[in-house]
């Protein structure tokens, strides 16, 4: 059966990683069809919209979307892939690849996945002037005067819902069960949030996680306050399996996790909802190296393996992953962020040969 993948190559250096990965996927000859919705500046010039209906329709018809990082006008399509498609679980694995440029003395065995809640928290985008809150006359636990009397300023709303938390936490437990089939050690879910300070919002996140954990007695459950947890994650990253958290902490800690294995150039992500999923390297667009053909395509490659898995091509996913590991283990052809001097093309070619 043919599977259709909508490809949005992204901005700056992102297309330089995306294009060769798509070529590699094409060369597998497993019936993948690639379609290219026009978004961002190109679409704006032609249609007046950065995200025209036609692009949306192509995404809707496709089985999934493979998305390069965005810095600019293609951002509207990313927001559609998130809120339009209700993709609530942003899975960002962090795996030590032997041979990668980890700054740690003992990086062996790092293999965890951050599950970032993808739609709520401070990312609902409700912000404004503090004075707009005057009619509500809100005071807080730590301030006596109504918030709008604090001074001239702005507010942002952090929203944590019961339903939004429950589904991402359940997803995390299911993921831990799945991972347990191929991974050493017993499955564990760690939830992290700032429930000591944000007693209502993050307190709810923790309460729901604790409640859901009762349905998964085969999976260990533990929880930490997020600042303390950030330190633990750096000190003993091997201790973790699946780590679930609200949106903002997930955004920050998943980039930090990239540092554990040398760079965001290795950071893959798959973002799942109940009816759609899209796949995106978790690094940015790397404008500083755009046009040089040196961006590390590992993140895009590992992201593509998550996508293949989702589409039902587990065997091919595993093959690509093994090939990437082999190129790292040999160490002869690595991109500059990993201490080598190979170009993106040379790295991909090496992976192709290893396949
Ligand atoms: C990410 C990015 C995005 C986010 C930006 C580009 C909006 O940082 O995917 O982590 O904050 O979610
Ligand atoms: Mg981010």
Short mmCIF file of C-alpha atoms and ligand atoms in Angstrom, two decimals:
data_model
loop_
_atom_site.label_atom_id
_atom_site.label_comp_id
_atom_site.label_asym_id
_atom_site.label_seq_id
_atom_site.Cartn_x
_atom_site.Cartn_y
_atom_site.Cartn_z
CA UNK A 1 0.00 0.00 0.00
CA UNK A 2 1.26 3.44 -0.93
CA UNK A 3 1.85 5.83 1.96
CA UNK A 4 1.82 9.55 1.26
CA UNK A 5 4.16 11.87 3.11
CA UNK A 6 3.73 15.64 2.96
CA UNK A 7 7.16 17.25 3.07
CA UNK A 8 7.75 20.78 4.30
CA UNK A 9 11.47 21.34 4.04
CA UNK A 10 11.62 24.31 6.41
CA UNK A 11 13.87 27.35 6.53
CA UNK A 12 17.57 28.31 6.43
CA UNK A 13 19.74 25.16 6.65
CA UNK A 14 16.84 22.78 7.36
CA UNK A 15 16.17 21.83 3.70
CA UNK A 16 19.83 20.78 3.35
CA UNK A 17 19.14 18.04 5.90
CA UNK A 18 15.62 17.21 4.71
CA UNK A 19 16.24 16.79 0.96
CA UNK A 20 18.92 14.07 1.16
CA UNK A 21 16.92 12.19 3.79
CA UNK A 22 13.87 12.19 1.52
CA UNK A 23 16.09 10.90 -1.34
CA UNK A 24 17.33 8.14 0.92
CA UNK A 25 13.75 7.19 1.83
CA UNK A 26 12.82 7.20 -1.87
CA UNK A 27 15.68 4.82 -2.60
CA UNK A 28 14.15 2.25 -0.24
CA UNK A 29 11.43 1.59 -2.87
CA UNK A 30 8.77 0.69 -0.33
CA UNK A 31 5.92 2.64 -1.90
CA UNK A 32 6.35 6.04 -0.28
CA UNK A 33 4.93 8.97 -2.16
CA UNK A 34 6.16 12.46 -1.35
CA UNK A 35 4.01 15.54 -1.86
CA UNK A 36 5.07 19.11 -1.27
CA UNK A 37 2.50 21.57 0.11
CA UNK A 38 3.62 25.14 -0.60
CA UNK A 39 3.78 27.19 2.59
CA UNK A 40 5.60 30.25 3.89
CA UNK A 41 7.10 32.89 1.61
CA UNK A 42 6.69 30.96 -1.66
CA UNK A 43 3.02 30.41 -0.94
CA UNK A 44 2.55 34.02 0.11
CA UNK A 45 3.99 35.30 -3.17
CA UNK A 46 1.67 33.08 -5.19
CA UNK A 47 -1.52 33.17 -3.15
CA UNK A 48 -1.21 35.99 -0.64
CA UNK A 49 -1.35 33.50 2.22
CA UNK A 50 1.53 31.87 4.11
CA UNK A 51 -0.64 28.82 4.63
CA UNK A 52 -3.17 28.46 1.78
CA UNK A 53 -6.10 26.03 1.86
CA UNK A 54 -4.46 23.91 -0.82
CA UNK A 55 -1.44 23.27 1.45
CA UNK A 56 -3.76 22.38 4.28
CA UNK A 57 -5.67 19.95 2.04
CA UNK A 58 -2.42 18.23 1.00
CA UNK A 59 -1.45 17.78 4.66
CA UNK A 60 -4.93 16.46 5.45
CA UNK A 61 -4.85 13.93 2.60
CA UNK A 62 -1.34 12.70 3.44
CA UNK A 63 -0.71 9.86 5.89
CA UNK A 64 1.74 12.05 7.75
CA UNK A 65 3.91 15.16 7.46
CA UNK A 66 7.70 15.32 7.53
CA UNK A 67 8.55 18.82 8.68
CA UNK A 68 11.91 20.63 8.54
CA UNK A 69 12.57 23.26 11.19
CA UNK A 70 11.01 26.64 10.76
CA UNK A 71 12.16 30.11 11.68
CA UNK A 72 9.77 32.18 9.68
CA UNK A 73 6.60 32.14 7.69
CA UNK A 74 6.28 28.37 7.45
CA UNK A 75 5.48 28.58 11.17
CA UNK A 76 1.75 28.85 10.39
CA UNK A 77 1.77 25.32 8.98
CA UNK A 78 3.51 24.06 12.11
CA UNK A 79 0.81 25.61 14.28
CA UNK A 80 -1.77 23.80 12.11
CA UNK A 81 0.09 20.50 12.53
CA UNK A 82 -0.09 21.03 16.29
CA UNK A 83 -3.44 22.62 17.15
CA UNK A 84 -5.25 21.86 13.89
CA UNK A 85 -4.37 18.18 14.10
CA UNK A 86 -4.45 17.89 17.90
CA UNK A 87 -1.02 16.32 18.06
CA UNK A 88 -0.63 16.37 21.82
CA UNK A 89 2.34 14.09 22.52
CA UNK A 90 5.69 15.44 21.38
CA UNK A 91 8.14 12.56 21.76
CA UNK A 92 11.80 13.55 21.82
CA UNK A 93 14.13 10.59 22.29
CA UNK A 94 17.65 11.12 23.58
CA UNK A 95 19.91 8.19 22.74
CA UNK A 96 23.64 7.91 23.07
CA UNK A 97 25.13 6.83 19.76
CA UNK A 98 28.60 5.37 20.40
CA UNK A 99 31.06 7.65 18.63
CA UNK A 100 29.00 10.83 19.00
CA UNK A 101 30.57 13.93 20.56
CA UNK A 102 28.99 13.72 23.99
CA UNK A 103 30.64 16.07 26.51
CA UNK A 104 30.01 13.53 29.29
CA UNK A 105 32.70 11.21 30.67
CA UNK A 106 30.22 8.29 30.79
CA UNK A 107 27.46 8.73 28.24
CA UNK A 108 27.05 4.99 27.51
CA UNK A 109 23.52 3.76 27.93
CA UNK A 110 21.67 7.06 27.72
CA UNK A 111 18.31 6.08 26.26
CA UNK A 112 15.29 8.07 27.38
CA UNK A 113 12.40 9.84 25.70
CA UNK A 114 10.95 13.13 26.78
CA UNK A 115 7.22 13.34 26.14
CA UNK A 116 6.38 16.99 25.94
CA UNK A 117 2.69 17.90 26.20
CA UNK A 118 2.37 19.81 22.96
CA UNK A 119 -0.77 21.95 23.04
CA UNK A 120 -1.33 23.49 26.44
CA UNK A 121 0.54 25.26 29.22
CA UNK A 122 1.95 28.70 28.34
CA UNK A 123 1.75 27.82 24.63
CA UNK A 124 -1.99 28.46 24.33
CA UNK A 125 -0.89 31.92 23.23
CA UNK A 126 -3.14 33.98 25.50
CA UNK A 127 -1.12 37.05 26.46
CA UNK A 128 -1.87 40.71 26.87
CA UNK A 129 -1.50 43.89 28.89
CA UNK A 130 -1.90 43.50 32.66
CA UNK A 131 -4.40 46.36 32.67
CA UNK A 132 -6.83 44.15 30.71
CA UNK A 133 -7.12 42.04 33.86
CA UNK A 134 -8.47 44.96 35.91
CA UNK A 135 -12.12 43.83 35.70
CA UNK A 136 -11.12 40.50 37.27
CA UNK A 137 -9.21 42.18 40.10
CA UNK A 138 -7.02 39.08 40.55
CA UNK A 139 -4.69 38.86 43.49
CA UNK A 140 -2.31 35.96 44.03
CA UNK A 141 -0.85 33.80 46.76
CA UNK A 142 2.28 35.91 46.79
CA UNK A 143 1.04 39.39 45.99
CA UNK A 144 -1.46 41.42 47.98
CA UNK A 145 -2.52 44.03 45.46
CA UNK A 146 -4.58 43.10 42.39
CA UNK A 147 -2.27 41.97 39.61
CA UNK A 148 -3.06 44.94 37.29
CA UNK A 149 -1.82 47.31 40.02
CA UNK A 150 1.62 45.67 40.04
CA UNK A 151 2.76 48.02 37.30
CA UNK A 152 2.65 48.42 33.56
CA UNK A 153 3.27 45.00 32.06
CA UNK A 154 1.94 41.91 30.38
CA UNK A 155 0.52 38.57 31.39
CA UNK A 156 0.55 35.13 29.82
CA UNK A 157 -1.87 32.34 30.63
CA UNK A 158 -0.74 28.87 31.59
CA UNK A 159 -3.54 26.40 30.98
CA UNK A 160 -3.37 22.78 32.13
CA UNK A 161 -6.47 20.71 31.52
CA UNK A 162 -7.53 17.37 32.98
CA UNK A 163 -8.19 15.84 29.60
CA UNK A 164 -5.01 17.22 28.02
CA UNK A 165 -2.90 15.91 30.87
CA UNK A 166 -4.54 12.53 31.07
CA UNK A 167 -4.07 11.74 27.40
CA UNK A 168 -0.40 12.69 27.31
CA UNK A 169 0.32 10.78 30.51
CA UNK A 170 -1.49 7.67 29.20
CA UNK A 171 0.46 7.99 25.98
CA UNK A 172 3.67 8.03 28.05
CA UNK A 173 2.79 4.87 29.95
CA UNK A 174 1.87 3.10 26.72
CA UNK A 175 5.18 4.25 25.25
CA UNK A 176 7.07 2.88 28.26
CA UNK A 177 5.38 -0.50 27.71
CA UNK A 178 6.33 -0.47 24.03
CA UNK A 179 9.93 0.51 24.76
CA UNK A 180 10.22 -2.27 27.33
CA UNK A 181 9.99 -4.83 24.51
CA UNK A 182 13.32 -3.77 23.01
CA UNK A 183 15.09 -2.02 25.85
CA UNK A 184 16.99 -3.34 28.84
CA UNK A 185 15.69 -2.59 32.31
CA UNK A 186 12.14 -2.31 33.58
CA UNK A 187 9.82 0.36 32.21
CA UNK A 188 9.52 3.63 34.07
CA UNK A 189 7.63 6.87 33.68
CA UNK A 190 8.94 10.00 35.39
CA UNK A 191 6.71 13.05 35.57
CA UNK A 192 8.23 16.43 36.23
CA UNK A 193 6.63 19.81 36.87
CA UNK A 194 6.82 22.76 39.26
CA UNK A 195 4.02 21.69 41.57
CA UNK A 196 5.50 23.29 44.70
CA UNK A 197 5.09 26.79 43.21
CA UNK A 198 2.35 26.27 40.64
CA UNK A 199 0.15 24.32 43.00
CA UNK A 200 -3.02 24.60 40.93
CA UNK A 201 -1.81 24.15 37.38
CA UNK A 202 1.25 21.92 37.75
CA UNK A 203 -0.37 20.45 40.85
CA UNK A 204 -3.15 19.20 38.60
CA UNK A 205 -0.63 17.73 36.16
CA UNK A 206 1.00 15.79 38.99
CA UNK A 207 -2.32 14.65 40.49
CA UNK A 208 -3.49 13.29 37.17
CA UNK A 209 -0.17 11.60 36.45
CA UNK A 210 -0.32 9.94 39.87
CA UNK A 211 -3.88 8.80 39.23
CA UNK A 212 -3.16 7.41 35.73
CA UNK A 213 -0.10 5.57 37.10
CA UNK A 214 -2.45 3.37 39.12
CA UNK A 215 -3.69 1.82 35.86
CA UNK A 216 -0.13 0.79 34.97
CA UNK A 217 1.16 -1.22 37.88
CA UNK A 218 3.67 -2.92 35.56
CA UNK A 219 5.39 0.43 34.95
CA UNK A 220 7.35 2.18 37.68
CA UNK A 221 6.26 5.75 38.33
CA UNK A 222 8.19 8.55 39.99
CA UNK A 223 8.01 12.33 40.07
CA UNK A 224 10.37 15.27 40.63
CA UNK A 225 10.10 19.02 40.77
CA UNK A 226 11.44 20.23 37.44
CA UNK A 227 14.41 22.35 38.60
CA UNK A 228 15.73 19.51 40.74
CA UNK A 229 15.00 17.12 37.90
CA UNK A 230 17.07 19.17 35.42
CA UNK A 231 20.11 18.56 37.62
CA UNK A 232 19.36 14.84 37.99
CA UNK A 233 18.93 14.44 34.24
CA UNK A 234 22.37 15.90 33.57
CA UNK A 235 24.03 13.98 36.41
CA UNK A 236 22.52 10.53 35.82
CA UNK A 237 20.76 10.48 32.46
CA UNK A 238 20.91 6.67 32.28
CA UNK A 239 18.36 6.46 35.07
CA UNK A 240 15.44 7.59 32.96
CA UNK A 241 13.14 5.93 30.46
CA UNK A 242 10.03 7.97 29.60
CA UNK A 243 9.75 11.47 31.06
CA UNK A 244 6.47 13.34 30.74
CA UNK A 245 6.02 17.04 31.41
CA UNK A 246 4.06 20.17 30.52
CA UNK A 247 4.88 21.98 27.29
CA UNK A 248 7.38 24.66 28.35
CA UNK A 249 9.56 22.36 30.45
CA UNK A 250 9.53 19.87 27.59
CA UNK A 251 10.62 22.51 25.10
CA UNK A 252 13.56 23.51 27.31
CA UNK A 253 14.63 20.14 28.66
CA UNK A 254 14.53 18.46 25.26
CA UNK A 255 17.07 20.96 23.93
CA UNK A 256 19.16 20.48 27.07
CA UNK A 257 18.97 16.71 26.50
CA UNK A 258 20.45 17.25 23.04
CA UNK A 259 23.53 18.60 24.80
CA UNK A 260 24.00 15.28 26.60
CA UNK A 261 24.74 13.56 23.32
CA UNK A 262 26.79 16.32 21.77
CA UNK A 263 24.33 18.44 19.85
CA UNK A 264 20.79 19.04 18.74
CA UNK A 265 21.99 17.61 15.45
CA UNK A 266 20.99 14.22 16.86
CA UNK A 267 17.60 15.26 18.25
CA UNK A 268 14.66 13.56 16.55
CA UNK A 269 11.00 14.02 17.31
CA UNK A 270 7.65 12.47 16.50
CA UNK A 271 4.48 14.27 17.46
CA UNK A 272 1.37 12.17 17.85
CA UNK A 273 -2.33 12.78 18.18
CA UNK A 274 -5.18 10.28 18.05
CA UNK A 275 -5.74 10.85 14.31
CA UNK A 276 -2.53 12.32 12.91
CA UNK A 277 1.18 12.49 13.56
CA UNK A 278 3.96 14.61 12.13
CA UNK A 279 7.70 14.19 12.37
CA UNK A 280 10.22 16.95 12.83
CA UNK A 281 13.93 17.15 13.72
CA UNK A 282 13.95 18.97 17.07
CA UNK A 283 16.84 21.27 16.18
CA UNK A 284 16.37 24.79 14.87
CA UNK A 285 17.04 26.04 11.35
CA UNK A 286 20.75 26.73 11.98
CA UNK A 287 20.88 30.00 9.97
CA UNK A 288 24.58 30.40 10.79
CA UNK A 289 25.49 27.38 8.64
CA UNK A 290 22.84 27.75 5.91
CA UNK A 291 24.14 27.14 2.41
CA UNK A 292 27.28 25.30 3.55
CA UNK A 293 26.05 21.70 3.24
CA UNK A 294 27.35 20.85 6.72
CA UNK A 295 24.17 20.55 8.77
CA UNK A 296 24.05 17.23 10.60
CA UNK A 297 21.24 15.19 9.03
CA UNK A 298 21.22 12.63 11.88
CA UNK A 299 18.23 14.29 13.55
CA UNK A 300 16.32 14.21 10.27
CA UNK A 301 17.36 10.58 9.68
CA UNK A 302 16.32 9.42 13.15
CA UNK A 303 13.12 11.41 12.80
CA UNK A 304 12.46 9.58 9.54
CA UNK A 305 12.86 6.25 11.36
CA UNK A 306 10.14 7.29 13.82
CA UNK A 307 8.01 8.16 10.81
CA UNK A 308 8.69 4.83 9.09
CA UNK A 309 7.75 3.06 12.29
CA UNK A 310 4.48 4.99 12.44
CA UNK A 311 3.71 4.11 8.82
CA UNK A 312 4.30 0.43 9.51
CA UNK A 313 7.83 0.03 8.13
CA UNK A 314 9.56 -1.07 11.32
CA UNK A 315 12.06 -3.21 9.48
CA UNK A 316 13.30 -0.31 7.32
CA UNK A 317 13.35 1.99 10.36
CA UNK A 318 15.61 -0.41 12.16
CA UNK A 319 17.87 -0.74 9.14
CA UNK A 320 18.39 3.01 8.87
CA UNK A 321 19.01 3.31 12.59
CA UNK A 322 21.62 0.58 12.46
CA UNK A 323 23.29 2.25 9.48
CA UNK A 324 23.48 5.57 11.35
CA UNK A 325 24.98 3.83 14.38
CA UNK A 326 27.52 2.14 12.15
CA UNK A 327 28.67 5.41 10.57
CA UNK A 328 29.11 6.93 14.03
CA UNK A 329 30.96 3.87 15.32
CA UNK A 330 33.37 3.99 12.38
CA UNK A 331 33.80 7.70 13.01
CA UNK A 332 35.42 8.48 9.64
CA UNK A 333 32.56 10.50 8.16
CA UNK A 334 31.03 12.88 10.69
CA UNK A 335 29.78 16.45 10.36
CA UNK A 336 31.57 19.34 12.12
CA UNK A 337 29.15 19.49 15.09
CA UNK A 338 30.32 15.94 15.88
CA UNK A 339 33.99 16.81 15.52
CA UNK A 340 34.35 15.64 11.93
CA UNK A 341 34.77 17.50 8.66
CA UNK A 342 32.35 15.68 6.39
CA UNK A 343 29.62 17.46 4.49
CA UNK A 344 25.95 16.62 4.89
CA UNK A 345 26.03 14.81 1.54
CA UNK A 346 29.08 12.74 2.49
CA UNK A 347 27.46 11.72 5.76
CA UNK A 348 24.23 10.67 4.05
CA UNK A 349 26.19 8.78 1.41
CA UNK A 350 28.03 6.92 4.17
CA UNK A 351 24.69 5.99 5.75
CA UNK A 352 23.43 4.90 2.33
CA UNK A 353 26.45 2.60 1.88
CA UNK A 354 26.04 1.20 5.38
CA UNK A 355 22.43 0.35 4.46
C1 LIG B 1 10.40 23.33 19.20
C2 LIG B 1 10.59 24.77 18.80
C3 LIG B 1 9.23 25.41 18.63
C4 LIG B 1 8.53 25.37 19.97
C5 LIG B 1 9.25 26.84 18.06
C6 LIG B 1 9.90 26.90 16.70
C7 LIG B 1 7.87 27.44 18.02
O1 LIG B 1 11.37 25.42 19.73
O2 LIG B 1 9.75 22.59 18.43
O3 LIG B 1 10.88 22.94 20.24
O4 LIG B 1 8.78 26.19 20.84
O5 LIG B 1 7.73 24.48 20.17
MG1 LIG B 2 12.22 24.10 21.17
#
